[in-house]
């Protein structure tokens, strides 16, 4: 039961945080399945990281909640940076594969820096801690 609750809560956190991120992109940017992909990574991280550790104690809940949040953000930013790189490479914007791979990490840093607003950081920190404590409570109740 802890896995399901972890997936739902961290998926919801990713969904809501994505709503805060969308206005930061330039107007007219085609985001495609941006929100759905980020929500999937929240679901995946909540299921595999937070959910699997549910019931191990409230002090551990802080640790696995923060770990889940960091993993969710890194997976989302890396995937979205890779998608941008593929789109650029299909438009022949790179001279070779090395330049394309290097650009993924530059895009990762750019997109990561875009997330460093007080609203987004606060939402992620508070959301992951609340989610971690709820997952822990459910894990203790149903273990």
Coordinates of C-alpha atoms in Angstrom, one line a residue:
X1 CA 0.0 0.0 0.0
X2 CA 2.9 2.3 0.7
X3 CA 4.1 2.0 -3.0
X4 CA 0.7 3.1 -4.3
X5 CA 0.4 6.1 -2.0
X6 CA 4.0 7.0 -2.7
X7 CA 3.3 6.9 -6.5
X8 CA 0.1 8.9 -6.2
X9 CA 1.6 11.6 -3.9
X10 CA 4.9 12.1 -5.8
X11 CA 3.1 12.0 -9.1
X12 CA 0.8 14.7 -7.8
X13 CA 3.8 16.7 -6.6
X14 CA 5.4 16.4 -10.1
X15 CA 2.1 17.4 -11.8
X16 CA 1.6 20.5 -9.6
X17 CA 5.3 21.5 -9.9
X18 CA 5.0 21.3 -13.7
X19 CA 2.1 23.7 -13.5
X20 CA 4.5 26.2 -11.8
X21 CA 7.2 25.6 -14.4
X22 CA 5.1 26.0 -17.6
X23 CA 4.9 29.9 -17.3
X24 CA 8.7 30.1 -17.1
X25 CA 9.1 28.9 -20.7
X26 CA 8.9 31.6 -23.5
X27 CA 5.5 32.2 -24.9
X28 CA 4.6 29.9 -27.8
X29 CA 6.9 27.1 -26.7
X30 CA 5.5 23.7 -27.7
X31 CA 5.7 21.7 -24.6
X32 CA 4.0 18.6 -25.9
X33 CA 3.6 15.9 -23.2
X34 CA 5.8 17.8 -20.8
X35 CA 3.3 17.6 -17.9
X36 CA 2.5 14.0 -18.5
X37 CA 6.1 12.9 -18.7
X38 CA 7.0 14.7 -15.5
X39 CA 4.1 13.2 -13.8
X40 CA 5.2 9.7 -14.9
X41 CA 8.6 10.3 -13.4
X42 CA 7.0 11.4 -10.1
X43 CA 4.9 8.2 -10.2
X44 CA 7.9 6.1 -10.9
X45 CA 10.1 7.7 -8.2
X46 CA 7.3 7.5 -5.7
X47 CA 6.6 3.9 -6.4
X48 CA 10.3 2.7 -6.5
X49 CA 12.0 4.9 -3.9
X50 CA 9.5 6.2 -1.4
X51 CA 7.0 3.4 -1.6
X52 CA 9.6 0.6 -1.2
X53 CA 10.9 2.2 2.0
X54 CA 7.5 2.9 3.7
X55 CA 7.3 1.7 7.3
X56 CA 11.0 2.2 8.1
X57 CA 10.5 5.1 10.6
X58 CA 9.8 8.8 10.5
X59 CA 13.4 9.8 10.6
X60 CA 14.0 7.7 7.5
X61 CA 10.9 9.2 5.9
X62 CA 12.7 12.6 5.6
X63 CA 15.6 10.9 3.9
X64 CA 13.7 8.8 1.4
X65 CA 11.3 11.7 0.7
X66 CA 14.2 14.0 -0.2
X67 CA 15.9 11.2 -2.2
X68 CA 12.6 10.6 -4.1
X69 CA 12.3 14.3 -4.9
X70 CA 15.9 14.7 -6.2
X71 CA 15.5 11.5 -8.3
X72 CA 12.2 12.7 -9.7
X73 CA 13.7 16.1 -10.7
X74 CA 16.9 14.7 -12.2
X75 CA 15.0 12.1 -14.3
X76 CA 12.6 14.8 -15.5
X77 CA 15.2 17.4 -16.3
X78 CA 17.5 14.9 -18.0
X79 CA 14.7 13.4 -20.1
X80 CA 13.4 16.7 -21.2
X81 CA 16.9 18.0 -22.0
X82 CA 17.4 14.8 -24.1
X83 CA 14.1 15.5 -26.0
X84 CA 15.2 19.0 -26.8
X85 CA 18.6 17.7 -28.0
X86 CA 16.9 15.2 -30.3
X87 CA 14.6 17.9 -31.7
X88 CA 17.7 20.1 -32.4
X89 CA 19.6 17.2 -33.9
X90 CA 16.8 16.5 -36.3
X91 CA 17.0 20.1 -37.5
X92 CA 20.8 19.5 -38.2
X93 CA 21.9 22.0 -35.5
X94 CA 24.9 19.9 -34.5
X95 CA 28.1 19.2 -36.3
X96 CA 28.5 15.8 -34.8
X97 CA 27.3 13.4 -32.1
X98 CA 29.8 14.6 -29.6
X99 CA 28.4 18.1 -29.8
X100 CA 24.8 16.8 -29.3
X101 CA 25.8 14.8 -26.2
X102 CA 27.6 17.8 -24.8
X103 CA 24.5 19.9 -25.4
X104 CA 22.3 17.6 -23.3
X105 CA 24.3 18.5 -20.3
X106 CA 24.3 22.2 -21.1
X107 CA 20.5 21.9 -21.5
X108 CA 20.3 20.0 -18.2
X109 CA 22.1 22.9 -16.5
X110 CA 19.9 25.5 -18.2
X111 CA 16.6 23.7 -17.3
X112 CA 17.9 23.0 -13.8
X113 CA 18.6 26.7 -13.3
X114 CA 15.1 27.5 -14.5
X115 CA 13.7 25.5 -11.6
X116 CA 15.6 27.5 -9.0
X117 CA 12.7 29.9 -8.1
X118 CA 11.4 30.2 -4.6
X119 CA 8.0 28.9 -5.5
X120 CA 9.3 25.8 -7.2
X121 CA 11.9 24.9 -4.6
X122 CA 9.5 25.5 -1.7
X123 CA 6.8 23.5 -3.4
X124 CA 9.2 20.6 -4.0
X125 CA 10.6 20.6 -0.4
X126 CA 7.3 21.0 1.4
X127 CA 5.6 18.6 -0.9
X128 CA 8.2 15.9 -0.6
X129 CA 8.4 16.1 3.2
X130 CA 4.6 16.0 3.6
X131 CA 4.4 13.1 1.0
X132 CA 7.2 11.3 2.9
X133 CA 5.4 11.5 6.2
X134 CA 2.1 10.4 4.7
X135 CA 3.8 7.4 2.9
X136 CA 5.4 6.5 6.2
X137 CA 2.1 6.7 8.1
X138 CA 0.4 4.5 5.5
X139 CA 3.4 2.1 5.5
X140 CA 3.2 1.7 9.3
X141 CA -0.6 1.3 9.2
X142 CA -0.7 -1.3 6.5
X143 CA 2.5 -3.3 7.2

